[in-house]
Amino acid sequence: MVSDLSDTHGDGVSHVLELGGPETYPRSIKSIGAGGHIAQIGVLTGFGPRPDIDRIRSTNASIDGITVGSRDHFREMNAFLTHQEIHPVIDRVFPFEQVGEAYDYLQSAKHFGKIVIDLSS
């Protein structure tokens, strides 16, 4: 995580995936650049004091909450996917040694489906 704007030559970051909650939220807000976006995915460290969002307003950044289900919901979803034989579309699998090429391929936007990096190779 970017600890302050000096890590990005004063520009801040464009996208933050915020997973922690009160323990990490202030750093996420501090690191966001002008027009940036924070995706708040669940709250893993509980609820606490409300973060100071003045920086969000002053930089025209945005925050979107992404709700995740419970562990039971996850189990039910996986049982449904298994029962219905629903599988992800995998475009291409890269061995770990080609992780750079995998990211280049992702950035090219030529893929249809998931790009997998195989960690077992």
PDB file of C-alpha atoms in Angstrom:
ATOM      1  CA  MET A   1       0.000   0.000   0.000  1.00  0.00           C
ATOM      2  CA  VAL A   2       1.148   3.518  -0.721  1.00  0.00           C
ATOM      3  CA  SER A   3       1.996   5.103   2.621  1.00  0.00           C
ATOM      4  CA  ASP A   4       1.954   8.662   1.365  1.00  0.00           C
ATOM      5  CA  LEU A   5       1.891  10.585  -1.893  1.00  0.00           C
ATOM      6  CA  SER A   6       5.686  10.734  -2.107  1.00  0.00           C
ATOM      7  CA  ASP A   7       5.576   7.060  -3.127  1.00  0.00           C
ATOM      8  CA  THR A   8       3.745   8.145  -6.314  1.00  0.00           C
ATOM      9  CA  HIS A   9       5.677  11.378  -6.977  1.00  0.00           C
ATOM     10  CA  GLY A  10       2.796  13.323  -5.402  1.00  0.00           C
ATOM     11  CA  ASP A  11       0.111  11.986  -7.752  1.00  0.00           C
ATOM     12  CA  GLY A  12      -1.548   9.374  -5.554  1.00  0.00           C
ATOM     13  CA  VAL A  13      -2.993   6.134  -6.849  1.00  0.00           C
ATOM     14  CA  SER A  14      -5.899   5.590  -9.234  1.00  0.00           C
ATOM     15  CA  HIS A  15      -7.439   2.501  -7.643  1.00  0.00           C
ATOM     16  CA  VAL A  16      -7.472   1.090  -4.121  1.00  0.00           C
ATOM     17  CA  LEU A  17      -8.975  -2.251  -3.104  1.00  0.00           C
ATOM     18  CA  GLU A  18      -9.851  -1.635   0.543  1.00  0.00           C
ATOM     19  CA  LEU A  19     -10.324  -4.907   2.406  1.00  0.00           C
ATOM     20  CA  GLY A  20      -9.439  -4.082   5.963  1.00  0.00           C
ATOM     21  CA  GLY A  21     -11.734  -1.490   7.448  1.00  0.00           C
ATOM     22  CA  PRO A  22     -10.855   0.915  10.247  1.00  0.00           C
ATOM     23  CA  GLU A  23      -7.272  -0.307  10.516  1.00  0.00           C
ATOM     24  CA  THR A  24      -6.399   0.448   6.870  1.00  0.00           C
ATOM     25  CA  TYR A  25      -9.048   2.888   5.641  1.00  0.00           C
ATOM     26  CA  PRO A  26      -7.171   6.075   6.606  1.00  0.00           C
ATOM     27  CA  ARG A  27      -4.124   4.933   4.581  1.00  0.00           C
ATOM     28  CA  SER A  28      -6.350   4.150   1.595  1.00  0.00           C
ATOM     29  CA  ILE A  29      -7.872   7.619   1.718  1.00  0.00           C
ATOM     30  CA  LYS A  30      -4.458   9.243   2.152  1.00  0.00           C
ATOM     31  CA  SER A  31      -3.070   7.396  -0.889  1.00  0.00           C
ATOM     32  CA  ILE A  32      -5.862   8.168  -3.373  1.00  0.00           C
ATOM     33  CA  GLY A  33      -5.101  10.545  -6.228  1.00  0.00           C
ATOM     34  CA  ALA A  34      -7.322  13.030  -8.041  1.00  0.00           C
ATOM     35  CA  GLY A  35     -10.298  11.271  -9.583  1.00  0.00           C
ATOM     36  CA  GLY A  36      -9.245   7.981  -7.989  1.00  0.00           C
ATOM     37  CA  HIS A  37     -11.505   5.192  -6.859  1.00  0.00           C
ATOM     38  CA  ILE A  38     -11.664   3.160  -3.657  1.00  0.00           C
ATOM     39  CA  ALA A  39     -13.486  -0.170  -3.855  1.00  0.00           C
ATOM     40  CA  GLN A  40     -14.469  -1.085  -0.304  1.00  0.00           C
ATOM     41  CA  ILE A  41     -14.861  -4.852  -0.300  1.00  0.00           C
ATOM     42  CA  GLY A  42     -16.531  -6.020   2.896  1.00  0.00           C
ATOM     43  CA  VAL A  43     -15.245  -5.026   6.317  1.00  0.00           C
ATOM     44  CA  LEU A  44     -12.720  -7.510   7.651  1.00  0.00           C
ATOM     45  CA  THR A  45     -11.474  -5.752  10.777  1.00  0.00           C
ATOM     46  CA  GLY A  46     -14.849  -4.708  12.146  1.00  0.00           C
ATOM     47  CA  PHE A  47     -16.475  -1.330  12.444  1.00  0.00           C
ATOM     48  CA  GLY A  48     -14.907   1.611  14.176  1.00  0.00           C
ATOM     49  CA  PRO A  49     -14.834   5.382  13.996  1.00  0.00           C
ATOM     50  CA  ARG A  50     -15.927   6.893  10.706  1.00  0.00           C
ATOM     51  CA  PRO A  51     -12.980   7.825   8.492  1.00  0.00           C
ATOM     52  CA  ASP A  52     -12.321  11.451   7.581  1.00  0.00           C
ATOM     53  CA  ILE A  53     -13.386  11.650   3.933  1.00  0.00           C
ATOM     54  CA  ASP A  54     -12.456  15.299   3.304  1.00  0.00           C
ATOM     55  CA  ARG A  55      -9.625  14.148   1.017  1.00  0.00           C
ATOM     56  CA  ILE A  56     -12.134  12.173  -1.079  1.00  0.00           C
ATOM     57  CA  ARG A  57     -14.234  15.298  -1.619  1.00  0.00           C
ATOM     58  CA  SER A  58     -11.267  17.535  -2.349  1.00  0.00           C
ATOM     59  CA  THR A  59      -9.808  15.173  -4.973  1.00  0.00           C
ATOM     60  CA  ASN A  60     -13.076  14.186  -6.688  1.00  0.00           C
ATOM     61  CA  ALA A  61     -12.300  10.593  -5.779  1.00  0.00           C
ATOM     62  CA  SER A  62     -15.035   8.049  -5.196  1.00  0.00           C
ATOM     63  CA  ILE A  63     -15.804   5.130  -2.906  1.00  0.00           C
ATOM     64  CA  ASP A  64     -17.988   2.187  -3.894  1.00  0.00           C
ATOM     65  CA  GLY A  65     -19.023  -0.440  -1.401  1.00  0.00           C
ATOM     66  CA  ILE A  66     -18.926  -4.029  -2.577  1.00  0.00           C
ATOM     67  CA  THR A  67     -20.930  -6.289  -0.300  1.00  0.00           C
ATOM     68  CA  VAL A  68     -19.839  -9.868   0.181  1.00  0.00           C
ATOM     69  CA  GLY A  69     -21.975 -12.655   1.597  1.00  0.00           C
ATOM     70  CA  SER A  70     -21.493 -14.837   4.617  1.00  0.00           C
ATOM     71  CA  ARG A  71     -19.553 -18.082   4.719  1.00  0.00           C
ATOM     72  CA  ASP A  72     -22.884 -19.935   4.417  1.00  0.00           C
ATOM     73  CA  HIS A  73     -23.745 -17.912   1.306  1.00  0.00           C
ATOM     74  CA  PHE A  74     -20.365 -18.840  -0.172  1.00  0.00           C
ATOM     75  CA  ARG A  75     -20.972 -22.538   0.486  1.00  0.00           C
ATOM     76  CA  GLU A  76     -24.464 -22.329  -1.034  1.00  0.00           C
ATOM     77  CA  MET A  77     -23.126 -20.545  -4.100  1.00  0.00           C
ATOM     78  CA  ASN A  78     -20.412 -23.162  -4.618  1.00  0.00           C
ATOM     79  CA  ALA A  79     -22.909 -26.010  -4.196  1.00  0.00           C
ATOM     80  CA  PHE A  80     -25.143 -24.367  -6.816  1.00  0.00           C
ATOM     81  CA  LEU A  81     -22.234 -23.902  -9.249  1.00  0.00           C
ATOM     82  CA  THR A  82     -21.220 -27.544  -8.780  1.00  0.00           C
ATOM     83  CA  HIS A  83     -24.768 -28.854  -9.153  1.00  0.00           C
ATOM     84  CA  GLN A  84     -25.399 -26.773 -12.288  1.00  0.00           C
ATOM     85  CA  GLU A  85     -21.921 -27.592 -13.653  1.00  0.00           C
ATOM     86  CA  ILE A  86     -21.092 -23.916 -14.103  1.00  0.00           C
ATOM     87  CA  HIS A  87     -17.400 -23.308 -14.752  1.00  0.00           C
ATOM     88  CA  PRO A  88     -15.451 -20.121 -15.437  1.00  0.00           C
ATOM     89  CA  VAL A  89     -14.326 -19.466 -18.978  1.00  0.00           C
ATOM     90  CA  ILE A  90     -10.541 -19.696 -18.990  1.00  0.00           C
ATOM     91  CA  ASP A  91      -8.872 -17.947 -21.895  1.00  0.00           C
ATOM     92  CA  ARG A  92      -5.281 -18.859 -21.161  1.00  0.00           C
ATOM     93  CA  VAL A  93      -3.058 -20.382 -18.446  1.00  0.00           C
ATOM     94  CA  PHE A  94       0.443 -19.002 -17.863  1.00  0.00           C
ATOM     95  CA  PRO A  95       3.126 -20.723 -15.793  1.00  0.00           C
ATOM     96  CA  PHE A  96       4.354 -18.620 -12.874  1.00  0.00           C
ATOM     97  CA  GLU A  97       7.631 -17.976 -14.696  1.00  0.00           C
ATOM     98  CA  GLN A  98       5.634 -16.034 -17.327  1.00  0.00           C
ATOM     99  CA  VAL A  99       3.767 -13.786 -14.911  1.00  0.00           C
ATOM    100  CA  GLY A 100       4.999 -10.695 -16.785  1.00  0.00           C
ATOM    101  CA  GLU A 101       3.583 -11.997 -20.038  1.00  0.00           C
ATOM    102  CA  ALA A 102       0.307 -12.811 -18.276  1.00  0.00           C
ATOM    103  CA  TYR A 103      -0.055  -9.218 -17.100  1.00  0.00           C
ATOM    104  CA  ASP A 104       0.868  -7.932 -20.563  1.00  0.00           C
ATOM    105  CA  TYR A 105      -1.831 -10.167 -22.033  1.00  0.00           C
ATOM    106  CA  LEU A 106      -4.345  -8.897 -19.480  1.00  0.00           C
ATOM    107  CA  GLN A 107      -3.463  -5.297 -20.316  1.00  0.00           C
ATOM    108  CA  SER A 108      -3.857  -5.989 -24.053  1.00  0.00           C
ATOM    109  CA  ALA A 109      -7.565  -6.752 -23.452  1.00  0.00           C
ATOM    110  CA  LYS A 110      -7.449  -9.467 -26.121  1.00  0.00           C
ATOM    111  CA  HIS A 111      -8.658 -12.146 -23.734  1.00  0.00           C
ATOM    112  CA  PHE A 112     -12.143 -13.579 -23.339  1.00  0.00           C
ATOM    113  CA  GLY A 113     -12.577 -15.078 -19.904  1.00  0.00           C
ATOM    114  CA  LYS A 114     -10.123 -15.574 -17.089  1.00  0.00           C
ATOM    115  CA  ILE A 115      -6.357 -15.426 -17.286  1.00  0.00           C
ATOM    116  CA  VAL A 116      -4.799 -17.949 -14.908  1.00  0.00           C
ATOM    117  CA  ILE A 117      -1.311 -17.897 -13.423  1.00  0.00           C
ATOM    118  CA  ASP A 118      -0.379 -21.462 -12.459  1.00  0.00           C
ATOM    119  CA  LEU A 119       1.546 -21.419  -9.181  1.00  0.00           C
ATOM    120  CA  SER A 120       2.320 -25.144  -9.270  1.00  0.00           C
ATOM    121  CA  SER A 121       4.792 -24.959 -12.144  1.00  0.00           C
TER     122      SER A 121
END
